[in-house]
Structure formats: structure tokens, C-alpha cells
Short mmCIF file of C-alpha atoms and ligand atoms in Angstrom, two decimals:
data_model
loop_
_atom_site.label_atom_id
_atom_site.label_comp_id
_atom_site.label_asym_id
_atom_site.label_seq_id
_atom_site.Cartn_x
_atom_site.Cartn_y
_atom_site.Cartn_z
CA MET A 1 -15.62 4.56 9.01
CA ASP A 2 -15.85 8.32 9.19
CA ARG A 3 -16.42 8.81 12.92
CA PHE A 4 -14.37 12.01 12.94
CA LYS A 5 -15.87 13.80 9.92
CA ASP A 6 -16.22 17.51 10.82
CA LYS A 7 -14.41 16.86 14.13
CA THR A 8 -11.29 18.72 15.23
CA VAL A 9 -8.79 16.72 17.27
CA ILE A 10 -5.42 17.55 18.88
CA VAL A 11 -2.82 14.76 19.03
CA THR A 12 0.47 15.19 20.92
CA GLY A 13 3.54 13.04 20.25
CA ALA A 14 2.40 12.75 16.63
CA GLY A 15 5.93 12.63 15.21
CA SER A 16 6.51 8.97 16.05
CA GLY A 17 5.13 5.63 17.20
CA ILE A 18 1.66 5.57 18.75
CA GLY A 19 1.02 9.30 18.24
CA LYS A 20 1.85 9.07 14.54
CA SER A 21 -0.35 5.98 14.07
CA THR A 22 -3.16 7.72 15.94
CA ALA A 23 -2.92 10.81 13.75
CA LEU A 24 -3.03 8.68 10.60
CA ARG A 25 -5.98 6.64 11.91
CA LEU A 26 -8.01 9.74 12.83
CA ASP A 27 -7.13 11.34 9.50
CA ALA A 28 -8.39 8.23 7.71
CA GLU A 29 -11.63 8.59 9.69
CA GLY A 30 -12.11 12.17 8.52
CA ALA A 31 -10.69 14.31 11.36
CA LYS A 32 -9.19 17.73 11.05
CA LEU A 33 -6.03 17.41 13.16
CA LEU A 34 -3.67 19.66 15.03
CA VAL A 35 -0.60 17.47 15.43
CA ILE A 36 2.01 18.37 18.05
CA ASP A 37 5.56 17.21 18.72
CA ILE A 38 8.99 18.61 19.65
CA ASN A 39 10.69 16.76 16.80
CA GLU A 40 10.24 19.05 13.81
CA GLU A 41 11.45 16.64 11.12
CA GLU A 42 9.37 13.67 12.30
CA LEU A 43 6.29 15.84 12.78
CA GLY A 44 6.74 17.25 9.27
CA THR A 45 6.71 13.71 7.91
CA THR A 46 3.47 12.88 9.76
CA HIS A 47 1.88 16.12 8.58
CA SER A 48 2.81 15.41 4.98
CA MET A 49 1.01 12.04 5.21
CA LEU A 50 -2.33 13.56 6.30
CA LYS A 51 -5.06 13.66 3.67
CA ASN A 52 -7.07 16.44 5.32
CA GLN A 53 -5.57 19.63 3.92
CA SER A 54 -6.92 21.73 6.79
CA SER A 55 -4.86 19.82 9.39
CA THR A 56 -1.91 21.72 10.87
CA SER A 57 1.34 20.84 12.68
CA HIS A 58 2.79 22.59 15.74
CA ILE A 59 6.23 22.35 17.31
CA ILE A 60 5.38 22.50 21.00
CA ASN A 61 7.14 21.26 24.12
CA ILE A 62 4.14 20.08 26.14
CA ALA A 63 6.13 20.54 29.37
CA SER A 64 6.31 24.30 28.73
CA LEU A 65 3.43 26.22 30.31
CA ASN A 66 4.05 29.21 28.03
CA GLU A 67 4.06 27.11 24.86
CA THR A 68 0.90 25.15 25.71
CA LYS A 69 -0.92 28.30 26.82
CA LYS A 70 0.00 30.11 23.61
CA PHE A 71 -0.98 27.09 21.50
CA PHE A 72 -4.52 27.13 22.96
CA LYS A 73 -4.80 30.94 22.66
CA ASP A 74 -3.90 30.69 18.97
CA PHE A 75 -6.22 27.67 18.61
CA GLN A 76 -9.21 29.71 19.75
CA GLU A 77 -8.47 32.42 17.20
CA THR A 78 -8.43 30.04 14.24
CA ASN A 79 -10.74 27.13 15.11
CA LYS A 80 -14.47 26.87 15.69
CA GLN A 81 -14.41 24.01 18.18
CA LEU A 82 -12.34 21.25 19.73
CA ASP A 83 -13.88 17.77 19.81
CA ALA A 84 -11.10 15.66 21.32
CA LEU A 85 -7.66 15.88 22.89
CA ILE A 86 -5.33 12.87 22.63
CA ASN A 87 -2.23 13.06 24.83
CA VAL A 88 0.37 10.61 23.56
CA ALA A 89 3.70 12.44 23.95
CA GLY A 90 6.00 10.91 26.52
CA ILE A 91 9.51 9.73 27.32
CA LEU A 92 10.94 6.65 29.02
CA ARG A 93 14.27 5.66 30.50
CA PHE A 94 15.39 2.67 32.54
CA ASP A 95 17.52 3.05 35.66
CA ASN A 96 18.10 1.10 38.81
CA SER A 97 15.93 3.04 41.24
CA HIS A 98 18.85 3.72 43.59
CA GLU A 99 20.75 5.31 40.68
CA VAL A 100 18.05 7.64 39.32
CA GLU A 101 19.43 11.16 38.77
CA ILE A 102 17.11 13.88 40.03
CA GLU A 103 17.36 15.68 36.65
CA ASN A 104 16.01 12.58 34.91
CA TRP A 105 13.29 12.07 37.54
CA ASN A 106 12.16 15.68 37.08
CA LYS A 107 12.30 15.56 33.28
CA ILE A 108 10.14 12.43 33.06
CA LEU A 109 7.59 13.84 35.52
CA GLU A 110 7.57 17.22 33.77
CA ILE A 111 6.95 15.85 30.27
CA ASN A 112 4.77 12.81 30.93
CA LEU A 113 2.68 14.03 33.86
CA THR A 114 2.81 17.83 34.01
CA GLY A 115 2.84 18.18 30.21
CA THR A 116 -0.24 15.97 29.88
CA PHE A 117 -1.91 18.03 32.61
CA PHE A 118 -1.08 21.36 30.90
CA MET A 119 -2.71 20.11 27.68
CA CYS A 120 -5.84 18.98 29.57
CA ARG A 121 -5.94 22.17 31.65
CA TYR A 122 -6.25 24.43 28.60
CA ALA A 123 -8.35 22.06 26.48
CA LEU A 124 -11.06 21.57 29.13
CA PRO A 125 -12.89 24.90 28.62
CA LEU A 126 -13.10 24.17 24.88
CA LEU A 127 -14.19 20.56 25.38
CA LEU A 128 -16.92 21.70 27.77
CA GLU A 129 -18.45 23.60 24.85
CA SER A 130 -18.36 20.62 22.46
CA LYS A 131 -18.96 17.92 25.12
CA GLY A 132 -15.85 16.27 23.79
CA ALA A 133 -13.37 13.63 24.88
CA ILE A 134 -9.87 13.30 26.28
CA VAL A 135 -7.80 10.16 25.80
CA ASN A 136 -4.57 10.10 27.80
CA VAL A 137 -1.93 7.50 27.07
CA SER A 138 -0.88 5.96 30.35
CA SER A 139 0.84 2.55 30.54
CA SER A 140 0.65 -0.92 32.00
CA ALA A 141 3.38 0.51 34.26
CA ALA A 142 0.66 2.59 35.96
CA ILE A 143 -1.23 -0.56 37.00
CA GLY A 144 1.31 -3.36 37.29
CA ALA A 145 4.88 -3.29 38.54
CA HIS A 146 7.79 -2.71 36.16
CA ALA A 147 11.41 -2.84 37.22
CA TRP A 148 13.77 0.08 36.52
CA THR A 149 11.03 2.60 35.68
CA ALA A 150 10.44 4.40 38.98
CA ALA A 151 10.00 7.86 37.46
CA TYR A 152 8.11 6.61 34.39
CA SER A 153 5.76 4.45 36.49
CA ALA A 154 5.13 7.37 38.86
CA SER A 155 4.37 9.65 35.91
CA LYS A 156 1.95 7.16 34.35
CA GLY A 157 0.30 6.37 37.68
CA GLY A 158 -0.19 10.12 38.00
CA ILE A 159 -1.79 10.37 34.56
CA SER A 160 -4.22 7.53 35.35
CA ALA A 161 -5.10 9.07 38.72
CA PHE A 162 -5.65 12.64 37.56
CA SER A 163 -7.60 11.45 34.50
CA LYS A 164 -10.13 9.78 36.81
CA THR A 165 -10.40 13.02 38.77
CA LEU A 166 -11.18 14.85 35.52
CA ALA A 167 -13.74 12.18 34.53
CA VAL A 168 -15.60 12.60 37.82
CA GLU A 169 -15.33 16.37 37.81
CA TYR A 170 -16.45 16.90 34.19
CA GLY A 171 -18.44 13.72 33.41
CA MET A 172 -21.68 15.30 34.62
CA ARG A 173 -21.04 18.11 32.17
CA GLY A 174 -20.83 15.76 29.19
CA LEU A 175 -17.12 15.03 28.87
CA ASN A 176 -15.60 11.55 28.44
CA ILE A 177 -12.08 11.23 29.86
CA ASN A 178 -10.25 7.91 29.69
CA CYS A 179 -6.79 6.38 29.65
CA VAL A 180 -5.27 3.74 27.41
CA CYS A 181 -2.64 1.58 29.09
CA PRO A 182 -0.48 -0.06 26.43
CA ALA A 183 2.36 -2.55 26.79
CA SER A 184 4.83 -4.10 24.34
CA ILE A 185 4.23 -1.88 21.32
CA GLN A 186 6.98 -1.69 18.73
CA THR A 187 8.05 1.95 18.48
CA PRO A 188 11.33 3.88 18.68
CA MET A 189 10.73 4.18 22.46
CA SER A 190 10.65 0.43 22.99
CA THR A 191 13.25 -0.67 20.42
CA ASN A 192 16.66 -1.47 21.94
CA PRO A 193 16.21 0.62 25.09
CA LYS A 194 19.33 1.38 27.12
CA MET A 195 19.10 -0.83 30.22
CA PRO A 196 21.01 -0.41 33.47
CA LYS A 197 24.08 -2.62 33.93
CA ASP A 198 23.83 -5.90 35.83
CA ILE A 199 20.04 -6.30 35.68
CA ASP A 200 18.40 -9.48 36.90
CA THR A 201 17.03 -10.80 33.57
CA ARG A 202 14.34 -12.86 35.35
CA LEU A 203 12.50 -9.55 35.72
CA LEU A 204 12.23 -9.16 31.94
CA LYS A 205 9.57 -11.93 31.95
CA LYS A 206 7.31 -9.53 33.83
CA ILE A 207 7.02 -7.29 30.78
CA MET A 208 6.04 -9.91 28.16
CA PRO A 209 2.48 -10.20 26.74
CA LEU A 210 0.81 -13.64 26.99
CA ASP A 211 1.57 -14.61 23.37
CA GLY A 212 5.03 -13.05 23.50
CA VAL A 213 4.23 -10.84 20.51
CA ASN A 214 5.05 -7.14 20.44
CA ARG A 215 2.32 -5.33 18.55
CA SER A 216 2.13 -2.40 16.16
CA PRO A 217 1.29 1.16 17.24
CA ASP A 218 -1.75 0.79 14.94
CA ASP A 219 -3.18 -1.61 17.57
CA ILE A 220 -3.19 1.24 20.10
CA ALA A 221 -4.35 3.84 17.57
CA SER A 222 -7.53 1.82 16.95
CA THR A 223 -8.29 1.78 20.69
CA ILE A 224 -7.61 5.49 21.04
CA ALA A 225 -9.87 6.24 18.07
CA PHE A 226 -12.62 4.16 19.70
CA LEU A 227 -12.33 5.93 23.07
CA ALA A 228 -12.31 9.36 21.41
CA SER A 229 -15.42 8.54 19.35
CA GLU A 230 -19.16 8.48 20.01
CA ASP A 231 -18.88 4.66 20.09
CA ALA A 232 -17.42 5.02 23.59
CA ILE A 233 -20.08 7.44 24.87
CA HIS A 234 -20.85 5.24 27.91
CA ILE A 235 -17.22 4.77 28.92
CA ASN A 236 -15.77 7.23 31.39
CA GLY A 237 -12.84 7.29 33.80
CA ILE A 238 -11.29 3.96 32.86
CA ASP A 239 -7.76 2.62 32.37
CA LEU A 240 -8.18 0.43 29.29
CA ARG A 241 -5.38 -2.12 29.20
CA VAL A 242 -4.14 -2.90 25.69
CA ASP A 243 -1.33 -5.16 26.78
CA GLY A 244 -1.80 -8.60 25.20
CA GLY A 245 -2.93 -9.96 28.57
CA LEU A 246 0.30 -8.95 30.31
CA LEU A 247 -1.47 -7.94 33.51
CA THR A 248 -4.14 -10.64 33.42
N1 LIG B 1 5.76 1.67 23.11
C1 LIG B 1 5.20 1.05 24.16
O1 LIG B 1 5.30 -0.18 24.32
C2 LIG B 1 4.42 1.85 25.17
C3 LIG B 1 3.86 1.16 26.27
C4 LIG B 1 3.13 1.89 27.21
C5 LIG B 1 2.95 3.24 27.05
N2 LIG B 1 3.51 3.89 25.99
C6 LIG B 1 3.29 5.33 25.89
O2 LIG B 1 2.84 5.69 24.61
C7 LIG B 1 3.25 7.03 24.31
C8 LIG B 1 3.91 7.05 22.96
O3 LIG B 1 5.07 6.24 23.03
P1 LIG B 1 5.78 5.63 21.74
O4 LIG B 1 6.16 4.26 22.10
O5 LIG B 1 4.98 5.92 20.54
O6 LIG B 1 7.14 6.50 21.77
P2 LIG B 1 7.90 7.35 20.66
O7 LIG B 1 9.19 7.71 21.29
O8 LIG B 1 7.90 6.64 19.37
O9 LIG B 1 6.98 8.67 20.52
C9 LIG B 1 6.91 9.67 21.50
C10 LIG B 1 6.77 11.02 20.82
O10 LIG B 1 6.59 12.01 21.85
C11 LIG B 1 7.35 13.15 21.46
N3 LIG B 1 7.68 13.97 22.64
C12 LIG B 1 8.55 13.64 23.65
N4 LIG B 1 8.64 14.65 24.50
C13 LIG B 1 7.82 15.65 24.06
C14 LIG B 1 7.50 16.94 24.54
N5 LIG B 1 8.06 17.44 25.64
N6 LIG B 1 6.60 17.67 23.85
C15 LIG B 1 6.05 17.18 22.71
N7 LIG B 1 6.33 15.97 22.20
C16 LIG B 1 7.21 15.21 22.87
C17 LIG B 1 8.60 12.56 20.81
O11 LIG B 1 9.31 13.52 20.03
C18 LIG B 1 8.02 11.41 20.01
O12 LIG B 1 7.66 11.81 18.71
C19 LIG B 1 4.15 7.47 25.47
O13 LIG B 1 3.41 8.26 26.37
C20 LIG B 1 4.55 6.15 26.11
O14 LIG B 1 4.86 6.30 27.48
C21 LIG B 1 4.25 3.23 25.05
#
């Protein structure tokens, strides 16, 4: 498939996990990519794996208004058009809700929610010209209940909610804006997470897919590639669960 031949796509969180798999998938389908992360070493590795020699890598903290603004200013000087924005970057931590530190609450909201918004905010004028797509990575935590993730769930619920606002606001002008809601994907984020002490382990059952199998980030990358492509032209403003039936 070469659905992204002659298309320019931005992918955040491309240094690891789902973002990295998405970058590699879009590259395999012909995209020119601008890959973003805060982890320079990991992003360098992803960049070195891309076949398209015109793809570039950018060390950006998506939660920084100045950095995202400058990224898009520079983008306009060196690129003809933007066809899709894929927001994957995010962080997670588990805490008993009555023990959440305000610094951690703010950090999760700033990166996951506000950072995703900053990227959309500055990409929208460019996407209006190309009639492009946005795919935001939300989570099953935005739709179903997860224990110990108050800040994370709030941030993902926010992403799903504001993405629908964007879909309604810009859908009539040709944009497709959707969310993917993954669960149980094997990445550095989900491997051996630090859990709060004294948790009730019965609650862990609530975060298992139906077949009990944790899947590869490639299984989310394929969904993201679909939603960002012309194949999904009639899909707008949805939360697409890719969760192994967890919330069924
Ligand atoms: N792994 C899962 O099971 C799962 C489930 C639901 C949702 N998600 C979501 O998928 C996305 C990717 O998660 P993952 O599992 O691949 O995690 P990951 O930790 O492997 O990758 C996240 C990437 O985001 C980058 N990042 C973090 N903060 C950033 C910032 N401020 N600016 C730029 N880049 C930043 C990290 O450096 C890292 O490379 C996240 O939004 C996560 O919430 C993951």
C-alpha cells in the first residue's frame, strides 16, 4: 500500500512505542514524515530507520507553547503542505487518587491534553488548506473506568471531547478528526509500571482484553494509518476502540 505517497505527516511521540510504530508504518506507505519527541536518542533511532530521506526529526516538548509555535512557523517555511497530524506523545502514572500530587496532575494534563491541543491549534490552518486529517491517541481510559489513573483518564477524556469539537467545527470544511482509544499495548509505558502500594488486585481484571493478550504497537499503528488515510474519508469525530474487546 502506498496511501501516503506525496503526503506530509507529523507524528508526535515517535521515539517509542505506538508513535515509533506509526512512523515506521507511514514511512512504509510512502509518507514524508516530521517526527517529534523529547527523547533525542530514541527519536534519532526512529529517524535512522525511515526510508524516506526527506523525513526530518524534531526535539520538541509538545507541552511548550513556544516550542510548538516555532515548530509550525519553521514548518511553513520549508514545507509545501501538511496532510495529517498524528498526536501520540503522552505520559502515564498510577496513583491512588487521594495521593495524587498536584505537580503530577498538572504535568499529565499539560503534556497529554494541552500539548495535544497546541499541536492541533497550529496544524489546523495548514490542514484546512489540504483538507487533511488529525488522529489523536486517546485511551480506553477516556471511555471506561480505570483505577489509579485520575489525571491520565481526565487528560484522555479531554482529548476525546475536544477532538469531537474539532470534528464538528472543521468537518464541514473538509477535515477528518478522530481518536484512537487503545488498551493493553506492549510498550515501555505499559511494561512494569510503578503501581501504588496496597492496591486491590481485583481491579486489575478491569484492564484485561477479552483474550488476555497484550498486543503490539503495530496493531495501533495500522488503525492510525487507516484513520489518517483516504480510506477513512467517511469517518469523523469518533473514538475508535482498539482494546481487544476490553470495554465490550
Ligand atoms: N501502551 C498502551 O497500552 C496505551 C493504551 C492507551 C493509550 N496509550 C497512549 O498511546 C500513546 C503512546 O503511548 P506508548 O504506550 O507508545 O508510550 P511510550 O512511553 O512508549 O511512548 C510515548 C512517547 O511520547 C514521548 N513524549 C512524552 N512526553 C512528551 C512531550 N512532552 N513532548 C514530546 N514527546 C513526549 C516519549 O518520550 C515517548 O517517546 C500515549 O498517548 C498513551 O497514553 C497507550
